[in-house]
XYZ file of C-alpha atoms in Angstrom:
406
model
C 15.667 12.101 -13.267
C 12.808 13.834 -11.498
C 11.653 11.967 -8.338
C 8.616 12.567 -6.114
C 8.330 10.946 -2.689
C 4.784 10.541 -1.390
C 3.836 9.908 2.278
C 0.187 9.335 3.162
C -0.822 10.364 6.670
C -4.078 9.032 8.145
C -6.073 11.069 10.710
C -9.145 10.216 12.772
C -11.544 12.096 15.044
C -10.327 13.248 18.471
C -9.611 10.468 20.883
C -12.656 10.990 23.126
C -14.988 11.059 20.110
C -13.605 7.837 18.686
C -14.831 6.160 15.533
C -18.323 6.789 14.167
C -20.339 4.554 11.838
C -19.312 5.231 8.245
C -15.732 6.358 9.073
C -13.013 4.788 6.946
C -11.082 2.041 8.743
C -7.304 2.053 8.810
C -4.773 0.216 10.971
C -3.753 3.110 13.155
C -4.960 6.574 12.117
C -3.786 9.372 14.382
C -6.449 11.110 16.486
C -6.625 14.867 15.700
C -5.828 15.701 19.323
C -2.437 13.912 19.265
C 0.733 14.568 17.305
C 1.283 11.186 15.652
C 4.376 10.124 13.745
C 4.314 12.347 10.625
C 6.710 15.069 11.929
C 9.226 12.443 12.986
C 9.139 10.895 9.484
C 9.554 14.227 7.707
C 12.361 15.348 10.026
C 14.294 12.120 9.365
C 14.678 13.239 5.708
C 17.335 15.641 7.002
C 19.641 12.588 7.324
C 19.532 11.907 3.540
C 22.568 12.974 1.500
C 20.570 13.108 -1.763
C 17.771 15.651 -1.414
C 17.126 16.037 -5.132
C 13.424 15.187 -4.943
C 10.142 16.759 -3.922
C 7.943 15.477 -1.092
C 4.213 15.306 -1.143
C 2.195 14.595 2.052
C -1.342 13.185 1.596
C -3.629 14.388 4.360
C -6.146 11.575 4.699
C -9.259 11.994 6.904
C -11.325 9.057 8.104
C -14.502 11.129 7.788
C -15.800 13.926 5.584
C -16.658 16.293 8.467
C -13.054 16.425 9.695
C -11.350 16.916 6.286
C -10.617 20.632 6.835
C -9.229 20.005 10.334
C -6.996 17.289 8.989
C -5.610 19.525 6.264
C -4.856 22.302 8.824
C -3.220 19.802 11.189
C -0.976 18.394 8.490
C -0.176 21.878 7.131
C 0.960 22.863 10.629
C 3.206 19.804 10.878
C 4.757 20.602 7.510
C 5.444 24.149 8.688
C 7.181 22.862 11.811
C 9.426 20.584 9.767
C 12.623 21.504 7.993
C 13.598 18.489 5.854
C 15.612 20.469 3.277
C 13.344 19.496 0.355
C 10.266 21.098 -1.200
C 7.120 19.837 0.633
C 3.637 19.942 -0.893
C 0.346 19.128 0.892
C -2.379 17.219 -0.902
C -5.733 16.882 0.842
C -9.434 16.461 0.203
C -9.803 20.075 -0.940
C -7.226 19.546 -3.711
C -8.999 16.300 -4.765
C -12.333 18.088 -5.013
C -10.803 20.680 -7.337
C -9.344 17.932 -9.534
C -12.733 16.282 -9.657
C -14.327 19.602 -10.695
C -11.678 19.981 -13.400
C -12.409 16.499 -14.771
C -16.125 17.294 -14.780
C -15.605 20.587 -16.602
C -13.423 18.830 -19.197
C -16.066 16.149 -19.821
C -13.965 13.437 -18.176
C -16.160 12.833 -15.079
C -16.068 9.035 -15.613
C -12.492 8.959 -14.269
C -13.294 10.668 -10.917
C -13.810 7.350 -9.152
C -10.172 6.408 -9.901
C -8.982 9.326 -7.768
C -10.181 8.932 -4.178
C -8.733 9.641 -0.724
C -10.479 6.709 0.933
C -9.266 3.098 1.192
C -5.627 1.927 1.108
C -5.503 1.081 -2.614
C -7.098 4.341 -3.715
C -4.608 6.282 -1.607
C -1.721 4.344 -3.134
C -3.104 5.245 -6.567
C -2.848 8.920 -5.616
C 0.749 8.183 -4.658
C 1.230 7.277 -8.322
C -1.040 9.895 -9.891
C 0.526 12.875 -8.164
C 4.138 12.132 -9.255
C 2.678 11.519 -12.772
C 1.098 15.007 -13.001
C 4.104 16.627 -11.422
C 6.173 15.246 -14.367
C 8.235 12.720 -12.331
C 9.870 9.684 -13.772
C 9.944 7.935 -10.402
C 7.571 7.693 -7.421
C 8.945 6.732 -4.037
C 6.234 5.483 -1.635
C 6.932 5.856 2.108
C 4.659 5.652 5.140
C 4.477 8.141 8.049
C 5.316 5.537 10.727
C 8.836 5.087 9.354
C 12.167 6.946 9.761
C 15.182 7.174 7.471
C 18.368 5.955 9.109
C 20.502 5.295 6.008
C 21.931 8.567 4.595
C 22.282 6.877 1.209
C 18.648 5.727 1.006
C 17.661 7.994 -1.929
C 20.811 7.326 -3.939
C 20.113 3.611 -3.550
C 16.441 4.092 -4.416
C 17.480 5.770 -7.699
C 20.368 3.421 -8.477
C 18.618 0.666 -10.427
C 15.151 1.994 -11.329
C 14.672 2.557 -15.034
C 17.905 0.744 -15.853
C 18.487 -2.530 -17.670
C 20.066 -5.180 -15.386
C 20.989 -8.495 -16.952
C 18.827 -7.789 -19.967
C 15.709 -6.925 -17.910
C 14.379 -3.421 -17.353
C 13.893 -2.558 -13.649
C 10.609 -0.644 -13.436
C 9.946 -1.335 -9.772
C 12.254 -1.698 -6.831
C 11.160 -3.005 -3.407
C 12.908 -2.037 -0.232
C 12.183 -3.612 3.126
C 11.451 -2.688 6.752
C 13.793 -2.888 9.711
C 11.882 -3.619 12.925
C 12.548 -1.450 16.026
C 15.415 -3.821 17.026
C 17.099 -3.335 13.644
C 16.298 -6.791 12.271
C 14.138 -7.530 9.227
C 12.310 -10.581 10.645
C 8.735 -10.316 11.863
C 8.699 -11.174 15.546
C 5.313 -12.222 16.988
C 4.749 -14.373 20.040
C 3.607 -17.840 18.928
C -0.027 -18.739 19.552
C -1.518 -22.214 19.043
C -3.761 -21.083 16.106
C -0.646 -19.941 14.199
C 0.289 -23.611 13.746
C -2.327 -23.687 10.978
C -2.061 -20.002 9.941
C 1.714 -19.870 9.491
C 1.788 -16.398 7.954
C 4.701 -15.049 10.038
C 6.801 -18.156 9.460
C 6.221 -18.006 5.710
C 6.972 -14.255 5.673
C 10.286 -14.762 7.487
C 11.122 -17.671 5.214
C 10.561 -15.361 2.214
C 12.561 -12.552 3.855
C 15.537 -14.832 4.484
C 15.416 -16.080 0.887
C 15.164 -12.606 -0.740
C 16.574 -10.079 1.728
C 19.100 -12.341 3.518
C 21.005 -13.622 0.478
C 23.003 -12.287 -2.472
C 22.853 -10.884 -5.134
C 21.782 -7.477 -3.921
C 18.982 -7.142 -6.511
C 16.610 -10.070 -7.154
C 13.052 -10.636 -8.274
C 10.700 -10.728 -5.313
C 7.255 -12.254 -4.552
C 6.529 -9.699 -1.807
C 6.789 -5.934 -1.414
C 6.224 -3.438 1.408
C 3.780 -0.578 0.606
C 5.876 1.894 2.648
C 9.129 1.260 0.774
C 8.486 1.086 -2.956
C 10.220 2.742 -5.918
C 8.099 2.745 -9.099
C 9.066 4.014 -12.554
C 6.518 5.854 -14.679
C 6.716 3.017 -17.250
C 4.826 0.961 -14.626
C 2.721 3.539 -12.735
C 1.185 4.944 -15.932
C 0.119 1.436 -16.954
C -0.896 -0.541 -13.805
C -2.918 0.780 -10.831
C -3.538 -0.592 -7.351
C -6.802 -2.509 -7.212
C -9.374 -0.767 -4.934
C -11.348 -3.985 -4.584
C -8.699 -5.549 -2.345
C -9.477 -4.483 1.237
C -5.875 -4.575 2.485
C -2.515 -6.019 1.434
C -2.763 -3.695 -1.553
C 1.052 -3.664 -1.895
C 1.493 -7.374 -2.666
C -1.745 -7.279 -4.708
C -0.150 -4.543 -6.824
C 2.896 -6.738 -7.332
C 0.595 -9.515 -8.606
C -1.237 -7.039 -10.907
C 2.110 -5.774 -12.217
C 3.332 -9.287 -12.889
C 0.133 -9.989 -14.889
C 0.948 -7.003 -17.060
C 4.519 -8.071 -17.614
C 6.332 -6.028 -14.912
C 8.463 -7.543 -12.134
C 9.482 -6.105 -8.762
C 13.119 -6.427 -7.779
C 14.067 -6.261 -4.112
C 17.237 -4.338 -3.175
C 18.599 -5.926 -0.018
C 20.414 -2.686 0.903
C 17.276 -0.469 0.643
C 15.927 -0.475 4.201
C 13.879 1.922 6.336
C 13.104 1.699 10.047
C 9.469 0.831 10.735
C 8.093 2.070 14.070
C 4.294 1.495 13.919
C 2.017 2.193 16.818
C 0.466 -1.028 18.214
C -2.539 -2.397 16.309
C -5.733 -2.062 18.370
C -7.999 -4.438 16.415
C -8.650 -7.892 17.905
C -6.936 -10.928 16.405
C -10.129 -12.362 14.867
C -10.581 -9.053 12.983
C -7.028 -8.938 11.685
C -7.376 -12.544 10.547
C -10.706 -11.771 8.869
C -9.083 -8.953 6.841
C -6.409 -11.384 5.636
C -9.088 -13.972 4.729
C -10.890 -11.429 2.545
C -7.642 -10.417 0.930
C -6.243 -13.898 0.131
C -9.552 -15.302 -1.136
C -9.884 -12.310 -3.413
C -6.341 -12.555 -4.700
C -6.615 -16.283 -5.265
C -9.838 -15.765 -7.241
C -8.115 -13.147 -9.386
C -5.302 -15.568 -10.186
C -7.711 -18.481 -10.839
C -9.890 -16.482 -13.204
C -7.087 -15.405 -15.529
C -7.681 -15.768 -19.267
C -5.218 -15.766 -22.111
C -5.008 -12.141 -23.212
C -2.458 -10.748 -25.660
C 0.158 -8.701 -23.875
C -0.587 -10.229 -20.475
C 1.371 -12.833 -18.498
C -0.412 -15.742 -16.747
C 0.798 -16.031 -13.144
C 0.581 -19.008 -10.789
C 0.477 -19.164 -6.948
C 3.784 -21.071 -6.837
C 5.600 -18.042 -8.334
C 4.847 -16.198 -5.083
C 6.159 -18.895 -2.732
C 6.824 -18.984 0.131
C 4.838 -15.810 0.768
C 2.213 -14.906 -0.263
C 2.075 -18.010 -2.418
C 1.412 -20.285 0.570
C -1.992 -18.499 1.066
C -3.069 -18.494 -2.602
C -3.595 -22.221 -3.128
C -6.370 -24.828 -2.838
C -5.643 -25.542 0.856
C -6.576 -21.979 1.879
C -10.020 -22.990 3.266
C -8.444 -25.763 5.299
C -5.946 -23.286 6.776
C -8.842 -20.913 7.639
C -10.974 -23.625 9.214
C -8.241 -25.165 11.382
C -6.765 -21.816 12.529
C -10.131 -20.212 13.318
C -11.415 -23.217 15.193
C -8.253 -23.161 17.320
C -8.424 -19.368 17.753
C -12.050 -19.731 18.882
C -11.006 -22.305 21.505
C -8.318 -19.948 22.784
C -10.869 -17.112 23.127
C -13.346 -19.353 24.959
C -10.602 -20.585 27.308
C -10.005 -16.894 28.219
C -13.734 -16.385 28.792
C -14.166 -14.252 25.676
C -17.411 -15.603 24.202
C -17.766 -12.847 21.584
C -14.175 -13.354 20.314
C -14.857 -17.117 20.095
C -17.997 -16.595 18.027
C -16.317 -14.041 15.712
C -13.403 -16.386 15.091
C -15.846 -19.142 14.039
C -17.735 -16.653 11.875
C -14.550 -16.234 9.848
C -14.989 -19.819 8.580
C -18.469 -19.018 7.247
C -17.347 -15.639 5.810
C -14.535 -17.401 3.913
C -17.155 -19.475 2.068
C -19.714 -16.705 1.561
C -19.063 -12.927 1.799
C -15.302 -13.142 1.100
C -15.872 -14.876 -2.255
C -16.111 -12.211 -4.997
C -19.535 -12.062 -6.669
C -17.864 -10.954 -9.898
C -14.759 -11.884 -11.910
C -11.874 -10.029 -10.217
C -9.542 -10.639 -13.179
C -11.983 -9.223 -15.705
C -12.582 -6.220 -13.407
C -8.830 -5.652 -13.079
C -8.517 -5.615 -16.895
C -11.251 -2.979 -17.159
C -9.688 -0.939 -14.334
C -6.260 -1.100 -15.995
C -7.675 0.119 -19.298
C -9.380 3.105 -17.613
C -6.271 3.903 -15.544
C -4.179 3.977 -18.681
C -6.714 6.284 -20.389
C -6.665 8.604 -17.358
C -2.865 8.685 -17.398
C -2.810 9.471 -21.107
C -5.337 12.223 -20.806
C -3.587 13.847 -17.864
C -0.314 13.685 -19.792
C -1.559 16.520 -22.007
C 0.474 19.616 -21.150
C -2.488 21.940 -20.468
C -4.233 19.337 -18.290
C -1.133 18.559 -16.340
C -0.331 22.208 -15.688
C -3.898 22.827 -14.467
C -3.671 19.924 -11.976
C -0.175 20.951 -10.920
C -1.521 24.456 -10.141
C -4.200 22.827 -7.922
C -1.600 20.727 -6.097
C 0.709 23.720 -5.613
C -2.205 25.866 -4.413
C -1.538 28.449 -7.138
């Protein structure tokens, strides 16, 4: 069984330059003048007993004018590493060559499906690259993680593609261990969280799925940096680029709509050591508002289509289901009003105003102006066509030559 592990690595302008208008926004891209966490992640692969896989590093730049610098930076980091597996670099220069190939073959209409900008697009490349490299399984890891379990890869391969209890396992979810070695999310309680109980619901879901037997069970949540996906799924269902963040759980919802379930393995863990988030609370909350309103609309707009499965918010309880129901606006209003009061009490007028703006945004800009379900169906059809076309031996070998730099 051929396996490809893909690790995206996000890079921004040098620290003193900062972010410019038009730059892509990610949680914590590494400034070009610092080392970041990628080398640590690659080096931790040495711990793994099973090294029968290839590793691809995606070099993601936040802006077009630093793409070459980012590729050089990541190439240098790969050279410094010695993980004991084959390592390939995939950057913006490789993507441009693939786009040129599609244009020359008269398949230009698929270029928009392959982009190195935005979380969901980048995850789609984490599926596309293993596909063209001829892999049966894609393992998705993030660069702010480290392997601690020597048996991680043997566990990752153990169930995927097999039939368990009469059901085929096409997707396995692992989970994160926090720096203290526990799987619970630990955030200091703030009054606004009484109404926006995201961390409580997450921990409730984690206890229910991770903290109990059996080892493998169907899950309503998944972590983007610890996913194992079989080609039966990744050649059929893509990540949805219209979701601004939370693309991992959104992918789980999409997969469920097309008849695929994720199974969480409560022994498949990886240590998560993210740098601190720098965005203010109102901004993080706003991103979640956009995401949950979009996902709820996608679920609400479902139609009976042959071969598809209708899903309901309750199937994703306690998380994310608790944020996909009719009381979402009430949660937003109460939590943002309280968050605004907290900001004003600290003398932060701008923060208070932005928190209140979230309530308006939830009723206006966050509401999709199109049918997200219909758009997903069109996206899925095009993704499937792209996967079929790139399955042709001559096409695949041309793309593999680009990826290998041959």
